[in-house]
């Protein structure tokens, strides 16, 4: 008689509480550091109050950390799209894009911007904007001739367009948001 081979997959253990806590500390610290100085990994570990070895156990490469921070920011924006007004959400998206700007600058030599990951995150953002836009138009708070793609273009232009100035981005967004109101 031969041994039976089990078709069951081995059970995966839930991550330990300290592992989850350390990951969250690193993601929060990385988002702050990326906004400030483009993302030196030593600065991320120091800001999180953890060792560089802990950072590398969670995120073996700069790209892995970038993806985790960016995906987390997009997830937060998706959740906020269900609760926030369009104006509140666009301000938060502007803040998140400022984080990404620092990451992109730091990772430009090694990161492929047309990757499947970036495409997926972009689709998630566009879905959130489309839902917010539809709600704002239905409530009469936004002009009907402005599309959700227009909203994304403005956010991208303010953040990444020629001459983009992080110190003036909030003001420019406010001017745009004022212009979104229906006329008459």
PDB file of C-alpha atoms in Angstrom, residues 25-184:
ATOM      1  CA  UNK A  25       5.237  51.596  10.824  1.00  0.00           C
ATOM      2  CA  UNK A  26       7.488  51.193   7.778  1.00  0.00           C
ATOM      3  CA  UNK A  27       4.734  52.118   5.309  1.00  0.00           C
ATOM      4  CA  UNK A  28       3.770  55.232   7.273  1.00  0.00           C
ATOM      5  CA  UNK A  29       7.382  56.290   7.686  1.00  0.00           C
ATOM      6  CA  UNK A  30       8.129  55.651   4.016  1.00  0.00           C
ATOM      7  CA  UNK A  31       5.216  57.822   2.879  1.00  0.00           C
ATOM      8  CA  UNK A  32       6.548  60.703   5.003  1.00  0.00           C
ATOM      9  CA  UNK A  33      10.168  60.236   3.971  1.00  0.00           C
ATOM     10  CA  UNK A  34       9.273  59.961   0.287  1.00  0.00           C
ATOM     11  CA  UNK A  35       7.427  63.277   0.515  1.00  0.00           C
ATOM     12  CA  UNK A  36      10.395  64.948   2.187  1.00  0.00           C
ATOM     13  CA  UNK A  37      13.542  63.666   0.525  1.00  0.00           C
ATOM     14  CA  UNK A  38      12.768  61.104  -2.160  1.00  0.00           C
ATOM     15  CA  UNK A  39      13.152  58.027  -0.038  1.00  0.00           C
ATOM     16  CA  UNK A  40      16.468  56.983   1.412  1.00  0.00           C
ATOM     17  CA  UNK A  41      15.812  53.582   2.949  1.00  0.00           C
ATOM     18  CA  UNK A  42      17.949  54.314   6.000  1.00  0.00           C
ATOM     19  CA  UNK A  43      15.786  57.366   6.676  1.00  0.00           C
ATOM     20  CA  UNK A  44      12.638  55.231   6.398  1.00  0.00           C
ATOM     21  CA  UNK A  45      13.930  52.690   8.927  1.00  0.00           C
ATOM     22  CA  UNK A  46      15.082  55.446  11.288  1.00  0.00           C
ATOM     23  CA  UNK A  47      11.722  57.301  11.050  1.00  0.00           C
ATOM     24  CA  UNK A  48       9.880  54.032  11.796  1.00  0.00           C
ATOM     25  CA  UNK A  49      12.137  53.403  14.798  1.00  0.00           C
ATOM     26  CA  UNK A  50      13.248  50.080  13.315  1.00  0.00           C
ATOM     27  CA  UNK A  51      16.472  48.633  11.991  1.00  0.00           C
ATOM     28  CA  UNK A  52      17.363  48.529   8.311  1.00  0.00           C
ATOM     29  CA  UNK A  53      17.285  44.713   8.492  1.00  0.00           C
ATOM     30  CA  UNK A  54      13.612  44.820   9.492  1.00  0.00           C
ATOM     31  CA  UNK A  55      12.899  47.092   6.538  1.00  0.00           C
ATOM     32  CA  UNK A  56      14.630  44.684   4.125  1.00  0.00           C
ATOM     33  CA  UNK A  57      12.786  41.664   5.572  1.00  0.00           C
ATOM     34  CA  UNK A  58       9.506  43.349   4.695  1.00  0.00           C
ATOM     35  CA  UNK A  59      10.613  45.103   1.507  1.00  0.00           C
ATOM     36  CA  UNK A  60      13.687  43.554  -0.112  1.00  0.00           C
ATOM     37  CA  UNK A  61      13.995  46.325  -2.730  1.00  0.00           C
ATOM     38  CA  UNK A  62      13.221  50.023  -3.111  1.00  0.00           C
ATOM     39  CA  UNK A  63      10.689  49.051  -5.760  1.00  0.00           C
ATOM     40  CA  UNK A  64       8.887  46.709  -3.344  1.00  0.00           C
ATOM     41  CA  UNK A  65       8.628  49.498  -0.770  1.00  0.00           C
ATOM     42  CA  UNK A  66       7.460  51.987  -3.406  1.00  0.00           C
ATOM     43  CA  UNK A  67       4.769  49.599  -4.609  1.00  0.00           C
ATOM     44  CA  UNK A  68       3.551  48.863  -1.095  1.00  0.00           C
ATOM     45  CA  UNK A  69       3.352  52.557  -0.158  1.00  0.00           C
ATOM     46  CA  UNK A  70       1.668  53.518  -3.397  1.00  0.00           C
ATOM     47  CA  UNK A  71      -0.855  50.653  -3.274  1.00  0.00           C
ATOM     48  CA  UNK A  72      -1.668  51.578   0.334  1.00  0.00           C
ATOM     49  CA  UNK A  73      -2.229  55.227  -0.625  1.00  0.00           C
ATOM     50  CA  UNK A  74      -4.518  54.207  -3.504  1.00  0.00           C
ATOM     51  CA  UNK A  75      -6.448  51.886  -1.193  1.00  0.00           C
ATOM     52  CA  UNK A  76      -6.948  54.757   1.251  1.00  0.00           C
ATOM     53  CA  UNK A  77      -8.185  56.989  -1.590  1.00  0.00           C
ATOM     54  CA  UNK A  78     -10.601  54.293  -2.765  1.00  0.00           C
ATOM     55  CA  UNK A  79     -12.096  54.059   0.728  1.00  0.00           C
ATOM     56  CA  UNK A  80     -12.263  57.844   1.078  1.00  0.00           C
ATOM     57  CA  UNK A  81     -14.086  58.113  -2.263  1.00  0.00           C
ATOM     58  CA  UNK A  82     -17.047  56.421  -0.599  1.00  0.00           C
ATOM     59  CA  UNK A  83     -17.229  59.018   2.185  1.00  0.00           C
ATOM     60  CA  UNK A  84     -15.576  62.265   1.072  1.00  0.00           C
ATOM     61  CA  UNK A  85     -16.857  65.026  -1.128  1.00  0.00           C
ATOM     62  CA  UNK A  86     -15.142  65.432  -4.480  1.00  0.00           C
ATOM     63  CA  UNK A  87     -13.295  68.491  -3.154  1.00  0.00           C
ATOM     64  CA  UNK A  88     -12.016  66.711  -0.031  1.00  0.00           C
ATOM     65  CA  UNK A  89     -10.959  63.706  -2.086  1.00  0.00           C
ATOM     66  CA  UNK A  90      -9.088  65.799  -4.660  1.00  0.00           C
ATOM     67  CA  UNK A  91      -7.119  67.518  -1.888  1.00  0.00           C
ATOM     68  CA  UNK A  92      -6.185  64.134  -0.422  1.00  0.00           C
ATOM     69  CA  UNK A  93      -5.277  62.813  -3.884  1.00  0.00           C
ATOM     70  CA  UNK A  94      -3.036  65.854  -4.374  1.00  0.00           C
ATOM     71  CA  UNK A  95      -1.252  65.008  -1.125  1.00  0.00           C
ATOM     72  CA  UNK A  96      -0.858  61.376  -2.163  1.00  0.00           C
ATOM     73  CA  UNK A  97       0.502  62.360  -5.554  1.00  0.00           C
ATOM     74  CA  UNK A  98       3.088  64.541  -3.826  1.00  0.00           C
ATOM     75  CA  UNK A  99       4.282  61.376  -2.080  1.00  0.00           C
ATOM     76  CA  UNK A 100       4.465  59.561  -5.390  1.00  0.00           C
ATOM     77  CA  UNK A 101       6.407  62.423  -6.995  1.00  0.00           C
ATOM     78  CA  UNK A 102       9.206  61.910  -4.475  1.00  0.00           C
ATOM     79  CA  UNK A 103       9.178  58.165  -5.016  1.00  0.00           C
ATOM     80  CA  UNK A 104       9.201  58.433  -8.792  1.00  0.00           C
ATOM     81  CA  UNK A 105      12.147  60.834  -8.710  1.00  0.00           C
ATOM     82  CA  UNK A 106      14.106  58.460  -6.495  1.00  0.00           C
ATOM     83  CA  UNK A 107      13.237  55.348  -8.483  1.00  0.00           C
ATOM     84  CA  UNK A 108      13.243  56.689 -12.050  1.00  0.00           C
ATOM     85  CA  UNK A 109      16.466  54.914 -13.045  1.00  0.00           C
ATOM     86  CA  UNK A 110      15.230  51.468 -11.940  1.00  0.00           C
ATOM     87  CA  UNK A 111      11.431  51.537 -12.113  1.00  0.00           C
ATOM     88  CA  UNK A 112       9.329  50.968 -15.225  1.00  0.00           C
ATOM     89  CA  UNK A 113       6.488  53.555 -15.187  1.00  0.00           C
ATOM     90  CA  UNK A 114       4.449  51.564 -17.745  1.00  0.00           C
ATOM     91  CA  UNK A 115       4.423  48.482 -15.534  1.00  0.00           C
ATOM     92  CA  UNK A 116       1.318  46.438 -14.882  1.00  0.00           C
ATOM     93  CA  UNK A 117       1.437  47.606 -11.263  1.00  0.00           C
ATOM     94  CA  UNK A 118       1.248  51.303 -12.179  1.00  0.00           C
ATOM     95  CA  UNK A 119      -1.513  50.582 -14.696  1.00  0.00           C
ATOM     96  CA  UNK A 120      -3.537  48.742 -12.075  1.00  0.00           C
ATOM     97  CA  UNK A 121      -3.172  51.542  -9.523  1.00  0.00           C
ATOM     98  CA  UNK A 122      -4.109  54.107 -12.157  1.00  0.00           C
ATOM     99  CA  UNK A 123      -7.301  52.182 -12.974  1.00  0.00           C
ATOM    100  CA  UNK A 124      -8.207  52.057  -9.290  1.00  0.00           C
ATOM    101  CA  UNK A 125      -7.742  55.844  -9.023  1.00  0.00           C
ATOM    102  CA  UNK A 126      -9.791  56.450 -12.147  1.00  0.00           C
ATOM    103  CA  UNK A 127     -12.594  54.293 -10.737  1.00  0.00           C
ATOM    104  CA  UNK A 128     -12.635  56.310  -7.519  1.00  0.00           C
ATOM    105  CA  UNK A 129     -12.686  59.619  -9.438  1.00  0.00           C
ATOM    106  CA  UNK A 130     -15.477  58.401 -11.725  1.00  0.00           C
ATOM    107  CA  UNK A 131     -17.675  57.471  -8.744  1.00  0.00           C
ATOM    108  CA  UNK A 132     -17.031  60.806  -7.004  1.00  0.00           C
ATOM    109  CA  UNK A 133     -17.642  62.727 -10.211  1.00  0.00           C
ATOM    110  CA  UNK A 134     -20.938  60.957 -10.908  1.00  0.00           C
ATOM    111  CA  UNK A 135     -22.151  61.656  -7.367  1.00  0.00           C
ATOM    112  CA  UNK A 136     -21.116  65.337  -7.501  1.00  0.00           C
ATOM    113  CA  UNK A 137     -22.822  65.857 -10.890  1.00  0.00           C
ATOM    114  CA  UNK A 138     -25.996  64.117  -9.673  1.00  0.00           C
ATOM    115  CA  UNK A 139     -26.033  66.408  -6.614  1.00  0.00           C
ATOM    116  CA  UNK A 140     -25.615  69.484  -8.821  1.00  0.00           C
ATOM    117  CA  UNK A 141     -22.256  70.448  -7.278  1.00  0.00           C
ATOM    118  CA  UNK A 142     -20.168  70.007 -10.435  1.00  0.00           C
ATOM    119  CA  UNK A 143     -20.653  71.238 -13.967  1.00  0.00           C
ATOM    120  CA  UNK A 144     -21.906  68.511 -16.277  1.00  0.00           C
ATOM    121  CA  UNK A 145     -19.442  69.391 -19.037  1.00  0.00           C
ATOM    122  CA  UNK A 146     -16.446  68.430 -16.856  1.00  0.00           C
ATOM    123  CA  UNK A 147     -15.567  64.727 -17.023  1.00  0.00           C
ATOM    124  CA  UNK A 148     -13.855  62.492 -14.505  1.00  0.00           C
ATOM    125  CA  UNK A 149     -10.917  62.297 -16.933  1.00  0.00           C
ATOM    126  CA  UNK A 150     -10.694  66.109 -16.772  1.00  0.00           C
ATOM    127  CA  UNK A 151     -10.380  65.829 -13.002  1.00  0.00           C
ATOM    128  CA  UNK A 152      -7.507  63.352 -13.361  1.00  0.00           C
ATOM    129  CA  UNK A 153      -5.797  65.554 -15.966  1.00  0.00           C
ATOM    130  CA  UNK A 154      -5.876  68.500 -13.589  1.00  0.00           C
ATOM    131  CA  UNK A 155      -4.448  66.485 -10.698  1.00  0.00           C
ATOM    132  CA  UNK A 156      -1.689  65.095 -12.913  1.00  0.00           C
ATOM    133  CA  UNK A 157      -0.932  68.488 -14.440  1.00  0.00           C
ATOM    134  CA  UNK A 158      -0.712  70.249 -11.089  1.00  0.00           C
ATOM    135  CA  UNK A 159       1.619  67.575  -9.773  1.00  0.00           C
ATOM    136  CA  UNK A 160       3.735  66.503 -12.713  1.00  0.00           C
ATOM    137  CA  UNK A 161       3.243  69.050 -15.491  1.00  0.00           C
ATOM    138  CA  UNK A 162       5.919  71.431 -16.729  1.00  0.00           C
ATOM    139  CA  UNK A 163       6.742  73.921 -14.027  1.00  0.00           C
ATOM    140  CA  UNK A 164       4.794  71.999 -11.361  1.00  0.00           C
ATOM    141  CA  UNK A 165       5.334  73.750  -8.040  1.00  0.00           C
ATOM    142  CA  UNK A 166       4.441  71.766  -4.892  1.00  0.00           C
ATOM    143  CA  UNK A 167       4.180  75.012  -2.932  1.00  0.00           C
ATOM    144  CA  UNK A 168       1.430  76.303  -5.249  1.00  0.00           C
ATOM    145  CA  UNK A 169      -0.360  73.020  -5.948  1.00  0.00           C
ATOM    146  CA  UNK A 170      -3.003  73.532  -3.248  1.00  0.00           C
ATOM    147  CA  UNK A 171      -3.819  77.034  -4.481  1.00  0.00           C
ATOM    148  CA  UNK A 172      -4.105  75.841  -8.077  1.00  0.00           C
ATOM    149  CA  UNK A 173      -6.404  73.010  -7.009  1.00  0.00           C
ATOM    150  CA  UNK A 174      -8.604  75.473  -5.095  1.00  0.00           C
ATOM    151  CA  UNK A 175      -8.888  77.697  -8.185  1.00  0.00           C
ATOM    152  CA  UNK A 176      -9.865  74.669 -10.262  1.00  0.00           C
ATOM    153  CA  UNK A 177     -12.402  73.467  -7.688  1.00  0.00           C
ATOM    154  CA  UNK A 178     -14.007  76.930  -7.630  1.00  0.00           C
ATOM    155  CA  UNK A 179     -14.421  76.674 -11.403  1.00  0.00           C
ATOM    156  CA  UNK A 180     -16.171  73.303 -11.156  1.00  0.00           C
ATOM    157  CA  UNK A 181     -19.347  74.788  -9.724  1.00  0.00           C
ATOM    158  CA  UNK A 182     -22.269  74.954 -12.122  1.00  0.00           C
ATOM    159  CA  UNK A 183     -22.874  78.360 -13.632  1.00  0.00           C
ATOM    160  CA  UNK A 184     -26.071  80.312 -13.164  1.00  0.00           C
TER     161      UNK A 184
END
